Tab-separated table of C-alpha atoms in Angstrom:
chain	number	residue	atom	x	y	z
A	220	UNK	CA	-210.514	-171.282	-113.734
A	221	UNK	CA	-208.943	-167.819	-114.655
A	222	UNK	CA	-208.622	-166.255	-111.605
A	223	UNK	CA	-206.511	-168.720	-109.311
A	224	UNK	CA	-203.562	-168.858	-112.180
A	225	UNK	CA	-204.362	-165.164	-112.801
A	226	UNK	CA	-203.388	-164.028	-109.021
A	227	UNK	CA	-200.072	-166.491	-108.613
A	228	UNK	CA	-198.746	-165.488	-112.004
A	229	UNK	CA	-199.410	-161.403	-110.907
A	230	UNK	CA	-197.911	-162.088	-107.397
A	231	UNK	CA	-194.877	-163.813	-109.291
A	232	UNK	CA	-194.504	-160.910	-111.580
A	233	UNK	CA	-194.393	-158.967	-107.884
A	234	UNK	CA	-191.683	-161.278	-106.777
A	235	UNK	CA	-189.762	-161.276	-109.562
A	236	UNK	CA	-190.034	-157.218	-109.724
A	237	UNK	CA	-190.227	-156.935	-113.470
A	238	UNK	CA	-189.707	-159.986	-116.213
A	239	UNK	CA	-193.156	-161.144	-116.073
A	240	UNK	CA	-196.152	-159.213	-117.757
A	241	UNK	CA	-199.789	-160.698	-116.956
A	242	UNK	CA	-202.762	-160.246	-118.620
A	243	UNK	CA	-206.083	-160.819	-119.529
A	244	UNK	CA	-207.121	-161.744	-123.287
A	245	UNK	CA	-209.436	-163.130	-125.763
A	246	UNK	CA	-209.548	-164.387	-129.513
A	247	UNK	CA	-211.778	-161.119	-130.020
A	248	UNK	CA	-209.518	-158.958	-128.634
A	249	UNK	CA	-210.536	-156.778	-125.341
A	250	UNK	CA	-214.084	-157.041	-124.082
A	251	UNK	CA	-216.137	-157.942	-121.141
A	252	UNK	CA	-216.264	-162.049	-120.922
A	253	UNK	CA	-218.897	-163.127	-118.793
A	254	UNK	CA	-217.053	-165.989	-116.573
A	255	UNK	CA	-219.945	-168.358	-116.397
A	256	UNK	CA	-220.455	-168.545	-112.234
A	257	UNK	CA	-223.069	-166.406	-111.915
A	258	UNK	CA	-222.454	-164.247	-114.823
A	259	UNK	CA	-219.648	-162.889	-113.168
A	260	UNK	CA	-217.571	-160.661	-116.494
A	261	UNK	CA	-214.271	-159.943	-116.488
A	262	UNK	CA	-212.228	-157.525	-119.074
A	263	UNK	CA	-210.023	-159.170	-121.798
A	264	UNK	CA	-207.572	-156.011	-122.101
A	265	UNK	CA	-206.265	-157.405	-125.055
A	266	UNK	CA	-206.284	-159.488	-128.034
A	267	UNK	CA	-204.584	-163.535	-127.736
A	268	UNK	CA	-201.252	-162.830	-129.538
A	269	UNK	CA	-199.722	-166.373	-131.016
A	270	UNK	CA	-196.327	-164.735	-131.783
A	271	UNK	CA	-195.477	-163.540	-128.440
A	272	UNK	CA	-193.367	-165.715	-126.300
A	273	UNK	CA	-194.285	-167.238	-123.170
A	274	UNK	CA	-197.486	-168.841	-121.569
A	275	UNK	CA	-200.884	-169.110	-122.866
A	276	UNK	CA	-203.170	-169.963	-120.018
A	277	UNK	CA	-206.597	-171.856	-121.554
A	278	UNK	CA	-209.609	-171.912	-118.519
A	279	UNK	CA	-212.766	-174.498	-118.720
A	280	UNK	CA	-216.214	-173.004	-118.020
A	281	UNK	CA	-218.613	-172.816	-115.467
A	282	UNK	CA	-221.628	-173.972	-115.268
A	283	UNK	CA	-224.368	-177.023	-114.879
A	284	UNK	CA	-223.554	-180.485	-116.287
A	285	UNK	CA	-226.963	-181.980	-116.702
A	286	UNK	CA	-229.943	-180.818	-118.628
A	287	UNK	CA	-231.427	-180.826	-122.165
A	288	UNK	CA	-229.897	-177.904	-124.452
A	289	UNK	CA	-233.213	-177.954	-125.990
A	290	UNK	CA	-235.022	-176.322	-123.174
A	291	UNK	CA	-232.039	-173.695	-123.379
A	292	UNK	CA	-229.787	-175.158	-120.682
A	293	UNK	CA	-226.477	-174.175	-120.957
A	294	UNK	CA	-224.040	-177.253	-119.547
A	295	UNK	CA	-220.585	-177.434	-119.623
A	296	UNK	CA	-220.592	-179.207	-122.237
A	297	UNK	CA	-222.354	-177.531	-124.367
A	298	UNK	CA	-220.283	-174.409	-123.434
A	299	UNK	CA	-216.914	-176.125	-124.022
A	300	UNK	CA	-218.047	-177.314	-127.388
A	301	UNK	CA	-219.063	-173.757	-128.573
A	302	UNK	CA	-215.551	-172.401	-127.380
A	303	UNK	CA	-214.010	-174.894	-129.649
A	304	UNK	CA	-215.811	-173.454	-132.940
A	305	UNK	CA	-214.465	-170.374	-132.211
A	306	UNK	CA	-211.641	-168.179	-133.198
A	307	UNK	CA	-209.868	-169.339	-130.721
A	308	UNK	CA	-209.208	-172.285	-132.146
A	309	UNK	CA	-206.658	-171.403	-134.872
A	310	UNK	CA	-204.664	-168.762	-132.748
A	311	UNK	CA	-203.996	-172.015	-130.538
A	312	UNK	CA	-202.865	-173.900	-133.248
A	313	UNK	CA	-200.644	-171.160	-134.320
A	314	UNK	CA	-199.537	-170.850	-130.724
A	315	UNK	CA	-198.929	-174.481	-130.593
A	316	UNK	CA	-196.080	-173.883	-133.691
A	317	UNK	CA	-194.320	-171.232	-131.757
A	318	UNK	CA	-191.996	-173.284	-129.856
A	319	UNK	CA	-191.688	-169.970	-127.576
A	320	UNK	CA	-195.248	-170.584	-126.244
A	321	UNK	CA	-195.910	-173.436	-123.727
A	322	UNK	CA	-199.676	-173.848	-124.016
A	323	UNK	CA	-201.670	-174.457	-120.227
A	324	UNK	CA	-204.798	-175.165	-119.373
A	325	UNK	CA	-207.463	-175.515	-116.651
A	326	UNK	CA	-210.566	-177.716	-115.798
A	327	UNK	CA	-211.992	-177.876	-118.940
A	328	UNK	CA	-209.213	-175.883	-121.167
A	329	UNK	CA	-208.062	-178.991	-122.380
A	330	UNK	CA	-210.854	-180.282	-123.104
A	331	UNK	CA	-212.027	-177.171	-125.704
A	332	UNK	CA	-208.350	-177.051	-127.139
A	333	UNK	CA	-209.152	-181.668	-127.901
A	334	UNK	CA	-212.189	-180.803	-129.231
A	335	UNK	CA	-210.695	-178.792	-131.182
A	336	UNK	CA	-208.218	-181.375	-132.525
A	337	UNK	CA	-205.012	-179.724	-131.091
A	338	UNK	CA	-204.267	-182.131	-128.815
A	339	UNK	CA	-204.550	-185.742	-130.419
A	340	UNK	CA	-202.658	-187.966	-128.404
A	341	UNK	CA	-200.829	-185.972	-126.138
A	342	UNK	CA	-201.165	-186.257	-122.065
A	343	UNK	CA	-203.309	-184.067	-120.084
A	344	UNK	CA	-205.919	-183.681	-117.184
A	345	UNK	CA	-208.774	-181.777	-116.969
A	346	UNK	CA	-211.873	-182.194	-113.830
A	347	UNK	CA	-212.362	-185.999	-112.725
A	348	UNK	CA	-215.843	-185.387	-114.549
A	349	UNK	CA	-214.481	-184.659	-117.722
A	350	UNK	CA	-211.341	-187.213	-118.332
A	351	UNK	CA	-213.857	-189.475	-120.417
A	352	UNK	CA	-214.392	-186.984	-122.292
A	353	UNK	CA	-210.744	-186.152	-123.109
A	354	UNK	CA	-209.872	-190.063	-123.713
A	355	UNK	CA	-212.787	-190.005	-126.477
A	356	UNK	CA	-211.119	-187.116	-127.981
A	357	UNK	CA	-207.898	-188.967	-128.415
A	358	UNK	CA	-205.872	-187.377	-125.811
A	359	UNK	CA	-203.922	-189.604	-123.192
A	360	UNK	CA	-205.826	-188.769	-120.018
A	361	UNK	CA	-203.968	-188.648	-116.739
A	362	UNK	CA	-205.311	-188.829	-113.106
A	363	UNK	CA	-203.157	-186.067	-112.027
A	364	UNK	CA	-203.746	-182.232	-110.337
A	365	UNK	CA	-200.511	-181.416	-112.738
A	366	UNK	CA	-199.631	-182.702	-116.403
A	367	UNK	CA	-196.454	-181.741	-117.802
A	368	UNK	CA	-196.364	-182.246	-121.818
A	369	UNK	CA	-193.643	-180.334	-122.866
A	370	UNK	CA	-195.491	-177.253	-124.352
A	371	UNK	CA	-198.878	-178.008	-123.207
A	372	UNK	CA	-199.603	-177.934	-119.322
A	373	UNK	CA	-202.319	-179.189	-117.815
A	374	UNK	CA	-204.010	-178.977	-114.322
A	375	UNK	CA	-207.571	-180.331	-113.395
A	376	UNK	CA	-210.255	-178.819	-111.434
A	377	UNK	CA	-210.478	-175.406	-110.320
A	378	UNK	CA	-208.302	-175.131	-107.545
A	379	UNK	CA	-205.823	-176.768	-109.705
A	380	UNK	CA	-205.200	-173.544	-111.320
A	381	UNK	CA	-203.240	-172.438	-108.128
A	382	UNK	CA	-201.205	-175.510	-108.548
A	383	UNK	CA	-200.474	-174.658	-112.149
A	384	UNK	CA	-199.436	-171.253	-111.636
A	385	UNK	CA	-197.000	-172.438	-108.990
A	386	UNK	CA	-195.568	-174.790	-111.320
A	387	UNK	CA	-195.127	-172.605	-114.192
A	388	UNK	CA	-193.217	-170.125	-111.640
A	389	UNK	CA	-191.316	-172.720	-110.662
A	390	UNK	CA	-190.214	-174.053	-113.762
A	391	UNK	CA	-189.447	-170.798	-115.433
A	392	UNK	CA	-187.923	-169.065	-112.321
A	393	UNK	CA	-186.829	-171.415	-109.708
A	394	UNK	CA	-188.254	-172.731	-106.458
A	395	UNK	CA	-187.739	-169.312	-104.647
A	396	UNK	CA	-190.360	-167.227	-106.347
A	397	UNK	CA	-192.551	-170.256	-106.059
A	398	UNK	CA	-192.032	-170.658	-102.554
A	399	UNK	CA	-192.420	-166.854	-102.021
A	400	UNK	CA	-195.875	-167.096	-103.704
A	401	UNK	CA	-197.009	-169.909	-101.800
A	402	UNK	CA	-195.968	-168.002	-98.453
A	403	UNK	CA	-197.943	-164.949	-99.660
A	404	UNK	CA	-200.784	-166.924	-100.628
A	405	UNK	CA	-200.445	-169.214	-97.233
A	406	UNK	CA	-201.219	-172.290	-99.884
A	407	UNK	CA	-198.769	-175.086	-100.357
A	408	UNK	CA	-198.926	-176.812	-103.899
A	409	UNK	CA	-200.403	-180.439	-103.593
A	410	UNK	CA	-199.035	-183.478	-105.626
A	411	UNK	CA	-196.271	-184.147	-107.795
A	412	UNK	CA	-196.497	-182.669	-111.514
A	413	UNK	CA	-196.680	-185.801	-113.535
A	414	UNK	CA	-194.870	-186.310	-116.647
A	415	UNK	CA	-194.462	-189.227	-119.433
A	416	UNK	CA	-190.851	-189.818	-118.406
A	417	UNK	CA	-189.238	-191.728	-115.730
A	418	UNK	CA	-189.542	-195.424	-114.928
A	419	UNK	CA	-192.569	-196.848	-115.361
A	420	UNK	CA	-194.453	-198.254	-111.803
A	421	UNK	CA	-195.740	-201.846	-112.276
A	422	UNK	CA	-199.163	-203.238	-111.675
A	423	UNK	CA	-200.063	-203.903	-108.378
């Protein structure tokens, strides 16, 4: 979930040739965080900032969806739910009040940042699995590789994230450094970025 947004937003910062600073952080500040797919860690160089401008990128987590957290299986679920007691929390709600921060997520981001009550009633997506999960939590679950709230972005599974990062090049810097990442990448971005606006399509 980190890694596909990670490399479009770096090779859009290339594109761009300064503008665009991408990193890696964490509500603890830097540290290894193991990733979840295989315990695969990756450094957090620095701590999640809520009063600097620009994106905050939330990922999901990795790992199996069934079994009994009793016997010590960690699911997603479990996982997701343990993000959301976090300090993580609060620095997105105080990113959420900077109206220079647009707030996007991945897979399961959006599903930590509902459970943590910071998204009642606004539209997002997260994995087909999870979209019950996010309509439980109050949030206005859409069908959709892209959801475009304003300040919170959304994209579903995993390869979504490449979709997301294209997007947020896009609409921060134009079709042309989009376009130049998705000829570097040799990757076109795949549906339309939905968004609660427009005319509304009627029942078939």
């Amino acid at each position: 979930d980190v890694i596909a947004p990670f490399e479009v937003l770096v090779a859009g910062a290339q594109a761009l040739g300064g503008g665009l600073t991408v990193e890696l952080v964490s509500a603890e500040g830097p540290r290894e965080v193991v990733s979840g797919t295989q315990d695969m860690t990756l450094t957090a160089t620095a701590a999640l900032d809520p009063a600097k401008p620009g994106y905050v990128v939330v990922p999901g987590a990795s790992g199996p969806i069934s079994g009994d957290p009793d016997d010590g299986v960690e699911t997603i679920p479990v996982l997701l739910a343990r993000a959301a007691q976090t300090a993580l929390i609060p620095l997105m709600g105080e990113a959420f009040a900077n109206p220079e921060i647009t707030v996007a997520t991945v897979c399961g981001g959006s599903i930590v940042l509902a459970m943590g009550g910071l998204i009642d009633n606004r539209y997002a997506t997260t994995h087909y699995m999870g979209m019950d999960v996010l309509d439980a939590a109050g949030v206005n679950a859409v069908s959709a590789r892209v959801v475009d709230d304003g300040d919170l972005i959304s994209g579903g599974g995993v390869t979504s994230g490449l979709d997301l990062g294209l997007y947020l090049l896009e609409r921060s810097y134009g079709p042309r450094i989009a376009h130049a990442v998705e000829k570097l990448f040799e990757y076109e971005r795949r549906g339309t970025a939905w968004k609660p606006s427009g005319i509304e399509p009627r029942e078939a």
